[in-house]
PDB file of C-alpha atoms in Angstrom:
ATOM      1  CA  LYS A   1     -20.603  11.634  15.999  1.00 41.00           C
ATOM      2  CA  GLU A   2     -19.728   8.288  15.742  1.00 46.00           C
ATOM      3  CA  CYS A   3     -20.741   6.392  12.265  1.00 45.00           C
ATOM      4  CA  SER A   4     -23.503   3.525  13.586  1.00 57.00           C
ATOM      5  CA  TYR A   5     -22.591   1.083  10.581  1.00 71.00           C
ATOM      6  CA  LYS A   6     -20.784  -2.238  11.321  1.00 88.00           C
ATOM      7  CA  MET A   7     -17.823  -1.802   9.292  1.00 94.00           C
ATOM      8  CA  LYS A   8     -16.321  -4.862   8.289  1.00 97.00           C
ATOM      9  CA  LEU A   9     -12.201  -4.315   6.924  1.00 98.00           C
ATOM     10  CA  LEU A  10      -9.567  -6.588   5.552  1.00 98.00           C
ATOM     11  CA  ILE A  11      -5.976  -5.955   6.015  1.00 98.00           C
ATOM     12  CA  VAL A  12      -3.634  -8.023   4.323  1.00 98.00           C
ATOM     13  CA  CYS A  13      -0.295  -7.313   5.412  1.00 98.00           C
ATOM     14  CA  VAL A  14       3.111  -8.560   3.447  1.00 98.00           C
ATOM     15  CA  ASN A  15       5.688 -10.322   5.508  1.00 97.00           C
ATOM     16  CA  TYR A  16       9.428 -11.351   4.525  1.00 96.00           C
ATOM     17  CA  ASN A  17      11.396 -12.288   7.461  1.00 95.00           C
ATOM     18  CA  SER A  18      10.289  -9.304   9.654  1.00 96.00           C
ATOM     19  CA  TYR A  19       8.391 -11.120  12.696  1.00 97.00           C
ATOM     20  CA  GLY A  20       9.557  -8.727  15.168  1.00 96.00           C
ATOM     21  CA  GLU A  21       8.092  -5.658  12.893  1.00 96.00           C
ATOM     22  CA  LEU A  22       5.160  -7.726  12.180  1.00 98.00           C
ATOM     23  CA  CYS A  23       4.209  -8.579  15.926  1.00 98.00           C
ATOM     24  CA  ASN A  24       4.409  -4.422  16.702  1.00 97.00           C
ATOM     25  CA  TYR A  25       2.350  -3.667  13.156  1.00 98.00           C
ATOM     26  CA  LEU A  26      -0.284  -6.019  14.466  1.00 98.00           C
ATOM     27  CA  GLN A  27      -0.751  -4.719  18.029  1.00 98.00           C
ATOM     28  CA  SER A  28      -1.081  -1.288  16.944  1.00 98.00           C
ATOM     29  CA  VAL A  29      -4.036  -2.527  14.686  1.00 98.00           C
ATOM     30  CA  ASP A  30      -5.188  -4.024  17.455  1.00 98.00           C
ATOM     31  CA  LYS A  31      -4.966  -1.145  19.635  1.00 98.00           C
ATOM     32  CA  SER A  32      -6.204   0.852  16.855  1.00 98.00           C
ATOM     33  CA  ALA A  33      -9.208  -1.534  16.534  1.00 98.00           C
ATOM     34  CA  SER A  34     -10.195  -1.005  20.182  1.00 97.00           C
ATOM     35  CA  ASN A  35     -10.482   2.033  20.007  1.00 96.00           C
ATOM     36  CA  VAL A  36     -13.175   1.810  17.641  1.00 95.00           C
ATOM     37  CA  GLU A  37     -16.958   2.410  19.262  1.00 85.00           C
ATOM     38  CA  GLY A  38     -19.967   0.642  17.651  1.00 83.00           C
ATOM     39  CA  ASP A  39     -19.936  -2.302  15.306  1.00 92.00           C
ATOM     40  CA  LEU A  40     -16.554  -3.259  14.103  1.00 96.00           C
ATOM     41  CA  GLN A  41     -14.889  -6.620  12.007  1.00 97.00           C
ATOM     42  CA  LEU A  42     -11.078  -6.615  11.658  1.00 98.00           C
ATOM     43  CA  ASP A  43      -9.929  -9.221   9.632  1.00 98.00           C
ATOM     44  CA  VAL A  44      -6.361  -9.363   9.348  1.00 98.00           C
ATOM     45  CA  ILE A  45      -4.241 -11.872   6.987  1.00 98.00           C
ATOM     46  CA  ILE A  46      -0.644 -12.516   6.977  1.00 98.00           C
ATOM     47  CA  ALA A  47       0.999 -13.345   3.543  1.00 98.00           C
ATOM     48  CA  ASP A  48       3.741 -14.922   4.681  1.00 98.00           C
ATOM     49  CA  ASN A  49       6.516 -14.714   2.182  1.00 98.00           C
ATOM     50  CA  SER A  50       9.233 -15.234   4.622  1.00 97.00           C
ATOM     51  CA  SER A  51      12.010 -18.013   3.684  1.00 96.00           C
ATOM     52  CA  SER A  52      12.257 -19.017   7.228  1.00 95.00           C
ATOM     53  CA  LYS A  53       8.849 -19.579   8.631  1.00 97.00           C
ATOM     54  CA  GLU A  54       7.934 -19.010  12.054  1.00 98.00           C
ATOM     55  CA  VAL A  55       4.648 -19.289  14.008  1.00 97.00           C
ATOM     56  CA  VAL A  56       2.817 -16.233  14.855  1.00 98.00           C
ATOM     57  CA  ASP A  57       0.281 -16.202  18.030  1.00 97.00           C
ATOM     58  CA  CYS A  58      -2.896 -15.208  16.044  1.00 97.00           C
ATOM     59  CA  GLY A  59      -4.799 -15.621  19.023  1.00 97.00           C
ATOM     60  CA  ALA A  60      -3.210 -12.911  21.059  1.00 97.00           C
ATOM     61  CA  TYR A  61      -5.444 -10.113  20.053  1.00 98.00           C
ATOM     62  CA  LYS A  62      -8.269  -8.820  21.671  1.00 97.00           C
ATOM     63  CA  ALA A  63     -10.209  -6.795  18.903  1.00 97.00           C
ATOM     64  CA  ILE A  64      -8.953  -8.391  15.375  1.00 98.00           C
ATOM     65  CA  GLN A  65      -9.313 -11.917  14.025  1.00 98.00           C
ATOM     66  CA  VAL A  66      -5.579 -12.836  12.935  1.00 98.00           C
ATOM     67  CA  LYS A  67      -4.654 -15.366  10.227  1.00 98.00           C
ATOM     68  CA  GLN A  68      -1.265 -16.736   8.979  1.00 98.00           C
ATOM     69  CA  VAL A  69      -1.070 -18.098   5.299  1.00 98.00           C
ATOM     70  CA  GLU A  70       2.445 -19.407   4.366  1.00 98.00           C
ATOM     71  CA  LEU A  71       3.743 -18.806   1.038  1.00 98.00           C
ATOM     72  CA  GLN A  72       6.394 -19.404  -1.343  1.00 97.00           C
ATOM     73  CA  ASN A  73       8.148 -15.775  -1.832  1.00 96.00           C
ATOM     74  CA  LEU A  74       5.500 -14.031  -4.368  1.00 97.00           C
ATOM     75  CA  GLY A  75       6.823 -10.493  -3.605  1.00 97.00           C
ATOM     76  CA  TYR A  76       4.602  -7.759  -2.746  1.00 97.00           C
ATOM     77  CA  LEU A  77       1.381  -7.552  -4.704  1.00 98.00           C
ATOM     78  CA  GLY A  78       1.480 -10.815  -6.005  1.00 98.00           C
ATOM     79  CA  GLY A  79       1.295 -11.911  -2.150  1.00 98.00           C
ATOM     80  CA  ALA A  80      -1.517  -9.713  -1.173  1.00 98.00           C
ATOM     81  CA  GLN A  81      -3.354 -10.924  -4.614  1.00 98.00           C
ATOM     82  CA  ALA A  82      -2.720 -14.993  -3.746  1.00 98.00           C
ATOM     83  CA  ILE A  83      -4.899 -13.907  -0.907  1.00 98.00           C
ATOM     84  CA  ILE A  84      -7.498 -11.550  -2.055  1.00 98.00           C
ATOM     85  CA  ASN A  85      -8.149 -13.570  -5.338  1.00 98.00           C
ATOM     86  CA  ASN A  86      -9.027 -16.743  -2.875  1.00 97.00           C
ATOM     87  CA  LEU A  87     -11.457 -14.919  -0.974  1.00 96.00           C
ATOM     88  CA  GLU A  88     -15.503 -16.247  -1.563  1.00 92.00           C
ATOM     89  CA  ASP A  89     -16.846 -12.331  -1.784  1.00 91.00           C
ATOM     90  CA  VAL A  90     -14.228  -9.767  -1.399  1.00 93.00           C
ATOM     91  CA  SER A  91     -16.916  -7.239  -1.929  1.00 90.00           C
ATOM     92  CA  GLN A  92     -18.039  -7.837   2.001  1.00 94.00           C
ATOM     93  CA  TYR A  93     -15.748  -5.707   3.121  1.00 97.00           C
ATOM     94  CA  ASP A  94     -15.555  -1.897   3.097  1.00 97.00           C
ATOM     95  CA  TYR A  95     -11.896  -1.590   2.970  1.00 98.00           C
ATOM     96  CA  ILE A  96      -8.856  -3.817   1.841  1.00 98.00           C
ATOM     97  CA  ILE A  97      -6.110  -2.661   2.834  1.00 98.00           C
ATOM     98  CA  ILE A  98      -2.109  -4.139   1.317  1.00 98.00           C
ATOM     99  CA  SER A  99       0.556  -3.203   3.335  1.00 98.00           C
ATOM    100  CA  ASN A 100       3.841  -3.986   4.184  1.00 97.00           C
ATOM    101  CA  VAL A 101       4.576  -4.783   8.228  1.00 97.00           C
ATOM    102  CA  ASP A 102       7.266  -1.666   8.896  1.00 96.00           C
ATOM    103  CA  LEU A 103       4.083   0.642   9.617  1.00 97.00           C
ATOM    104  CA  GLN A 104       2.428   1.633  12.932  1.00 97.00           C
ATOM    105  CA  PHE A 105      -1.255   2.427  12.691  1.00 98.00           C
ATOM    106  CA  GLU A 106      -2.216   5.378  15.216  1.00 98.00           C
ATOM    107  CA  ASP A 107      -4.280   5.107  18.135  1.00 98.00           C
ATOM    108  CA  GLU A 108      -7.144   6.432  16.006  1.00 98.00           C
ATOM    109  CA  THR A 109      -6.222   5.431  12.401  1.00 98.00           C
ATOM    110  CA  ILE A 110      -9.091   2.791  12.250  1.00 98.00           C
ATOM    111  CA  LYS A 111     -11.780   5.386  13.601  1.00 97.00           C
ATOM    112  CA  GLN A 112     -10.549   8.111  11.375  1.00 98.00           C
ATOM    113  CA  LEU A 113     -10.975   5.222   8.356  1.00 98.00           C
ATOM    114  CA  LYS A 114     -14.418   4.468   9.582  1.00 96.00           C
ATOM    115  CA  ASP A 115     -15.479   8.499  10.103  1.00 95.00           C
ATOM    116  CA  PHE A 116     -13.862   9.070   6.364  1.00 96.00           C
ATOM    117  CA  LYS A 117     -16.996   9.189   3.499  1.00 92.00           C
ATOM    118  CA  ALA A 118     -15.517   7.826   0.317  1.00 94.00           C
ATOM    119  CA  GLY A 119     -18.025   8.379  -2.196  1.00 93.00           C
ATOM    120  CA  ASP A 120     -19.315   5.718  -4.867  1.00 96.00           C
ATOM    121  CA  ASP A 121     -16.481   6.532  -7.150  1.00 98.00           C
ATOM    122  CA  VAL A 122     -13.843   6.714  -4.855  1.00 98.00           C
ATOM    123  CA  ALA A 123     -11.408   3.498  -5.081  1.00 98.00           C
ATOM    124  CA  TRP A 124      -8.218   3.837  -3.295  1.00 98.00           C
ATOM    125  CA  VAL A 125      -7.990   6.065  -0.263  1.00 98.00           C
ATOM    126  CA  ALA A 126      -4.677   7.137   0.698  1.00 98.00           C
ATOM    127  CA  PRO A 127      -3.870   7.874   4.267  1.00 98.00           C
ATOM    128  CA  SER A 128      -1.269  10.249   5.611  1.00 98.00           C
ATOM    129  CA  ILE A 129       2.114   8.031   5.767  1.00 98.00           C
ATOM    130  CA  TYR A 130       4.655   9.798   8.009  1.00 96.00           C
ATOM    131  CA  SER A 131       8.060   8.403   7.449  1.00 94.00           C
ATOM    132  CA  GLU A 132      10.236   8.391  10.278  1.00 91.00           C
ATOM    133  CA  LYS A 133      12.887   7.925   7.996  1.00 88.00           C
ATOM    134  CA  PHE A 134      12.554  10.897   5.685  1.00 88.00           C
ATOM    135  CA  LYS A 135      11.016  12.607   8.624  1.00 90.00           C
ATOM    136  CA  ARG A 136       7.865  13.521   6.094  1.00 93.00           C
ATOM    137  CA  ASN A 137       4.596  12.621   4.605  1.00 95.00           C
ATOM    138  CA  LEU A 138       4.996   9.759   1.684  1.00 95.00           C
ATOM    139  CA  ASN A 139       1.215  11.141   0.821  1.00 97.00           C
ATOM    140  CA  PRO A 140       0.338  12.086  -1.672  1.00 97.00           C
ATOM    141  CA  SER A 141       3.013  10.151  -3.609  1.00 96.00           C
ATOM    142  CA  ILE A 142       1.948  10.814  -7.379  1.00 97.00           C
ATOM    143  CA  ILE A 143      -0.286  13.403  -7.424  1.00 98.00           C
ATOM    144  CA  ASN A 144      -0.414  13.769 -11.882  1.00 98.00           C
ATOM    145  CA  ARG A 145      -0.302  10.434 -14.114  1.00 98.00           C
ATOM    146  CA  TYR A 146       3.417  10.471 -15.280  1.00 97.00           C
ATOM    147  CA  LYS A 147       4.178  11.072 -18.816  1.00 97.00           C
ATOM    148  CA  ARG A 148       5.691   8.183 -21.259  1.00 97.00           C
ATOM    149  CA  TRP A 149       8.977  10.513 -21.480  1.00 96.00           C
ATOM    150  CA  LYS A 150       9.109  10.337 -17.502  1.00 93.00           C
ATOM    151  CA  LEU A 151       8.750   6.889 -17.112  1.00 95.00           C
ATOM    152  CA  THR A 152      11.425   6.594 -19.187  1.00 94.00           C
ATOM    153  CA  LEU A 153      13.675   8.824 -17.583  1.00 89.00           C
ATOM    154  CA  LEU A 154      12.496   7.343 -14.326  1.00 89.00           C
ATOM    155  CA  LYS A 155      13.689   3.854 -15.517  1.00 91.00           C
ATOM    156  CA  LEU A 156      17.204   5.322 -16.465  1.00 87.00           C
ATOM    157  CA  THR A 157      17.638   6.529 -12.801  1.00 85.00           C
ATOM    158  CA  TYR A 158      17.859   2.563 -11.589  1.00 88.00           C
ATOM    159  CA  ASN A 159      21.750   2.377 -11.605  1.00 83.00           C
ATOM    160  CA  SER A 160      23.887   3.024  -8.693  1.00 70.00           C
ATOM    161  CA  LEU A 161      25.189   6.506  -9.745  1.00 66.00           C
ATOM    162  CA  PHE A 162      22.077   8.409 -10.713  1.00 70.00           C
ATOM    163  CA  TYR A 163      19.800   6.182  -7.849  1.00 68.00           C
ATOM    164  CA  SER A 164      21.883   7.652  -5.451  1.00 66.00           C
ATOM    165  CA  ILE A 165      21.518  11.260  -6.797  1.00 67.00           C
ATOM    166  CA  TYR A 166      17.800  11.101  -7.103  1.00 65.00           C
ATOM    167  CA  THR A 167      17.055   9.449  -3.591  1.00 67.00           C
ATOM    168  CA  LYS A 168      19.578  12.173  -1.905  1.00 64.00           C
ATOM    169  CA  TYR A 169      17.916  15.250  -3.711  1.00 63.00           C
ATOM    170  CA  TYR A 170      15.144  14.704  -5.081  1.00 67.00           C
ATOM    171  CA  TYR A 171      12.955  11.729  -3.065  1.00 66.00           C
ATOM    172  CA  ALA A 172      13.971  12.555   0.461  1.00 67.00           C
ATOM    173  CA  ASN A 173      12.944  16.329  -0.083  1.00 72.00           C
ATOM    174  CA  LYS A 174       9.933  15.463  -2.086  1.00 79.00           C
ATOM    175  CA  GLY A 175       7.029  17.472  -0.064  1.00 74.00           C
ATOM    176  CA  LYS A 176       8.493  17.837   2.718  1.00 78.00           C
ATOM    177  CA  ASN A 177       7.349  21.449   4.167  1.00 81.00           C
ATOM    178  CA  VAL A 178       4.249  21.169   1.894  1.00 90.00           C
ATOM    179  CA  VAL A 179       0.974  20.152   3.768  1.00 93.00           C
ATOM    180  CA  TYR A 180      -1.616  19.027   1.339  1.00 96.00           C
ATOM    181  CA  PRO A 181      -5.421  19.239   1.373  1.00 97.00           C
ATOM    182  CA  MET A 182      -7.830  16.204   1.005  1.00 98.00           C
ATOM    183  CA  MET A 183      -7.559  15.718  -2.734  1.00 98.00           C
ATOM    184  CA  ASP A 184      -7.680  13.479  -5.689  1.00 98.00           C
ATOM    185  CA  ILE A 185      -4.206  12.339  -6.806  1.00 98.00           C
ATOM    186  CA  TYR A 186      -3.036   9.663  -9.403  1.00 98.00           C
ATOM    187  CA  ALA A 187      -1.679   7.052  -7.240  1.00 98.00           C
ATOM    188  CA  GLY A 188      -1.098   6.756  -3.524  1.00 98.00           C
ATOM    189  CA  HIS A 189       2.213   5.777  -1.617  1.00 97.00           C
ATOM    190  CA  GLY A 190       2.302   1.611  -2.240  1.00 97.00           C
ATOM    191  CA  SER A 191       3.394   0.790   1.541  1.00 97.00           C
ATOM    192  CA  ILE A 192      -0.147   0.890   2.419  1.00 98.00           C
ATOM    193  CA  ILE A 193      -2.456   0.892  -0.385  1.00 98.00           C
ATOM    194  CA  ILE A 194      -6.776   1.281   1.005  1.00 98.00           C
ATOM    195  CA  LEU A 195      -8.727   0.234  -1.734  1.00 98.00           C
ATOM    196  CA  THR A 196     -12.750   0.248  -1.362  1.00 98.00           C
ATOM    197  CA  THR A 197     -15.349  -2.013  -2.081  1.00 97.00           C
ATOM    198  CA  ASN A 198     -16.068  -0.383  -5.422  1.00 97.00           C
ATOM    199  CA  PHE A 199     -12.826  -1.550  -6.558  1.00 98.00           C
ATOM    200  CA  PHE A 200     -13.443  -4.855  -6.130  1.00 97.00           C
ATOM    201  CA  ARG A 201     -16.837  -4.703  -7.214  1.00 95.00           C
ATOM    202  CA  ILE A 202     -15.135  -3.861 -10.517  1.00 96.00           C
ATOM    203  CA  TYR A 203     -11.994  -5.669  -9.959  1.00 97.00           C
ATOM    204  CA  PRO A 204     -12.841  -8.514  -8.271  1.00 95.00           C
ATOM    205  CA  LYS A 205      -9.160 -10.081  -9.229  1.00 96.00           C
ATOM    206  CA  ILE A 206      -5.809  -8.483  -9.076  1.00 98.00           C
ATOM    207  CA  ASP A 207      -3.255 -10.380 -11.924  1.00 97.00           C
ATOM    208  CA  TYR A 208      -0.124  -8.060 -11.522  1.00 98.00           C
ATOM    209  CA  PRO A 209       2.820 -10.485 -12.786  1.00 97.00           C
ATOM    210  CA  ILE A 210       5.406  -8.164 -11.528  1.00 97.00           C
ATOM    211  CA  PHE A 211       7.228  -9.618  -8.559  1.00 96.00           C
ATOM    212  CA  LEU A 212       8.011  -5.934  -6.718  1.00 96.00           C
ATOM    213  CA  TYR A 213       7.706  -2.373  -7.326  1.00 97.00           C
ATOM    214  CA  GLY A 214       4.831  -0.700  -9.789  1.00 97.00           C
ATOM    215  CA  GLU A 215       2.180  -1.624  -7.712  1.00 98.00           C
ATOM    216  CA  GLU A 216       0.873   1.791  -7.211  1.00 98.00           C
ATOM    217  CA  ILE A 217       0.973   2.682 -10.968  1.00 98.00           C
ATOM    218  CA  TYR A 218      -0.885  -0.627 -11.857  1.00 98.00           C
ATOM    219  CA  LEU A 219      -3.684  -0.202  -9.616  1.00 98.00           C
ATOM    220  CA  ALA A 220      -4.046   3.578 -10.503  1.00 98.00           C
ATOM    221  CA  GLU A 221      -4.174   2.837 -14.339  1.00 98.00           C
ATOM    222  CA  LEU A 222      -6.742   0.110 -13.446  1.00 98.00           C
ATOM    223  CA  ILE A 223      -8.490   2.899 -11.726  1.00 98.00           C
ATOM    224  CA  ARG A 224      -8.336   5.495 -14.396  1.00 98.00           C
ATOM    225  CA  ARG A 225      -9.560   3.067 -16.930  1.00 98.00           C
ATOM    226  CA  LYS A 226     -12.734   3.092 -15.071  1.00 98.00           C
ATOM    227  CA  ARG A 227     -13.024   6.804 -14.612  1.00 98.00           C
ATOM    228  CA  MET A 228     -12.826   6.622 -10.534  1.00 98.00           C
ATOM    229  CA  ARG A 229     -10.728   8.370  -8.188  1.00 98.00           C
ATOM    230  CA  VAL A 230      -7.852   7.938  -5.659  1.00 98.00           C
ATOM    231  CA  VAL A 231      -8.276  10.374  -3.029  1.00 98.00           C
ATOM    232  CA  TYR A 232      -5.505  11.406  -0.606  1.00 98.00           C
ATOM    233  CA  ALA A 233      -7.378  11.315   2.857  1.00 98.00           C
ATOM    234  CA  PRO A 234      -4.641  13.211   5.105  1.00 98.00           C
ATOM    235  CA  SER A 235      -7.341  12.428   8.402  1.00 98.00           C
ATOM    236  CA  VAL A 236      -5.995   9.127   8.100  1.00 98.00           C
ATOM    237  CA  GLU A 237      -2.818   8.727   9.624  1.00 98.00           C
ATOM    238  CA  ILE A 238      -0.269   6.048   9.310  1.00 98.00           C
ATOM    239  CA  LYS A 239       3.464   5.703  10.528  1.00 97.00           C
ATOM    240  CA  THR A 240       6.323   4.013   8.989  1.00 95.00           C
ATOM    241  CA  THR A 241      10.059   3.146   9.447  1.00 86.00           C
ATOM    242  CA  GLY A 242      10.355   2.114   5.849  1.00 75.00           C
ATOM    243  CA  GLY A 243      12.344  -0.554   3.515  1.00 66.00           C
ATOM    244  CA  VAL A 244      12.929  -3.260   6.424  1.00 71.00           C
ATOM    245  CA  SER A 245      12.308  -5.826   3.872  1.00 66.00           C
ATOM    246  CA  THR A 246      13.502  -4.180   0.608  1.00 66.00           C
ATOM    247  CA  SER A 247      16.833  -2.865   2.694  1.00 63.00           C
ATOM    248  CA  LYS A 248      18.156  -6.265   2.489  1.00 69.00           C
ATOM    249  CA  MET A 249      17.876  -6.533  -1.043  1.00 83.00           C
ATOM    250  CA  PRO A 250      21.043  -6.467  -3.575  1.00 87.00           C
ATOM    251  CA  SER A 251      21.248  -3.191  -5.231  1.00 87.00           C
ATOM    252  CA  ASP A 252      21.334  -5.296  -8.613  1.00 90.00           C
ATOM    253  CA  SER A 253      18.180  -6.933  -8.008  1.00 92.00           C
ATOM    254  CA  TYR A 254      16.354  -3.910  -7.007  1.00 91.00           C
ATOM    255  CA  PHE A 255      17.458  -1.943 -10.081  1.00 92.00           C
ATOM    256  CA  LYS A 256      16.523  -5.308 -12.127  1.00 94.00           C
ATOM    257  CA  PHE A 257      12.902  -5.550 -10.433  1.00 96.00           C
ATOM    258  CA  ASN A 258      11.872  -1.786 -10.752  1.00 94.00           C
ATOM    259  CA  LYS A 259      13.176  -1.844 -14.359  1.00 95.00           C
ATOM    260  CA  ALA A 260      11.054  -5.036 -15.205  1.00 96.00           C
ATOM    261  CA  ALA A 261       8.115  -3.192 -13.762  1.00 97.00           C
ATOM    262  CA  ILE A 262       8.390  -0.300 -15.957  1.00 97.00           C
ATOM    263  CA  ASN A 263       8.652  -1.986 -18.634  1.00 97.00           C
ATOM    264  CA  PHE A 264       5.782  -3.825 -18.033  1.00 98.00           C
ATOM    265  CA  ILE A 265       3.695  -0.533 -17.003  1.00 98.00           C
ATOM    266  CA  LEU A 266       4.517   0.711 -20.407  1.00 98.00           C
ATOM    267  CA  LYS A 267       4.036  -2.093 -22.534  1.00 98.00           C
ATOM    268  CA  THR A 268       0.478  -2.304 -20.614  1.00 98.00           C
ATOM    269  CA  PHE A 269      -0.400   0.932 -20.370  1.00 98.00           C
ATOM    270  CA  TYR A 270       0.941   3.570 -22.611  1.00 96.00           C
TER     271      TYR A 270
END
């Protein structure tokens, strides 16, 4: 039975020189929103970190309201929090989605999210994210909290030899043939983060000082501190090509940013 309440949804999508992917992303969101019966308010704000800005036709969509905000390159969560922290009333939204633009909403994604029943203690809904690159679901991303030694070991993998081995033999095949039910997890995959109004009632501002990476662990730790929940919801379905922006990054910068993120997480939460 279709939910009768009016869902208010905000998507903050972070764009970095990926206007083709952004156009496809917005079209998929618009189509998914148009398939929702009943009341829906879906606002999309583009956090545009691009070095060469292009004007987006924000009036080209029927079921969503789109706004483009030009930023200096503030990174992923940095760009998103620059938008979120300047909203007058962030808690008016049932969900705030932070995402990359190399994603595609399925026709039923927003209906699936509207139909999902998140309890009052749920702060983050982690959807099914099918990766076309890896041919697997990226969620549940981190089922259990990392031990200190594991984070330290992970930091050591950020060099050319170890990282190549890690991605080829572990990450690419992680959970490939496993089908997980709806379950509580530690953190979802960072390519799309669906935070509930419950999260923003406690944390109306986000203050992550790291340029890139570690966002999932940072948010998971904030949620853990308040004894709230992150729930993997396989009924909410997304597709991703993945890595459109970060694939352009030199490997030494990629390793540097990841190490800085882990150092911050260890110092702050461990």
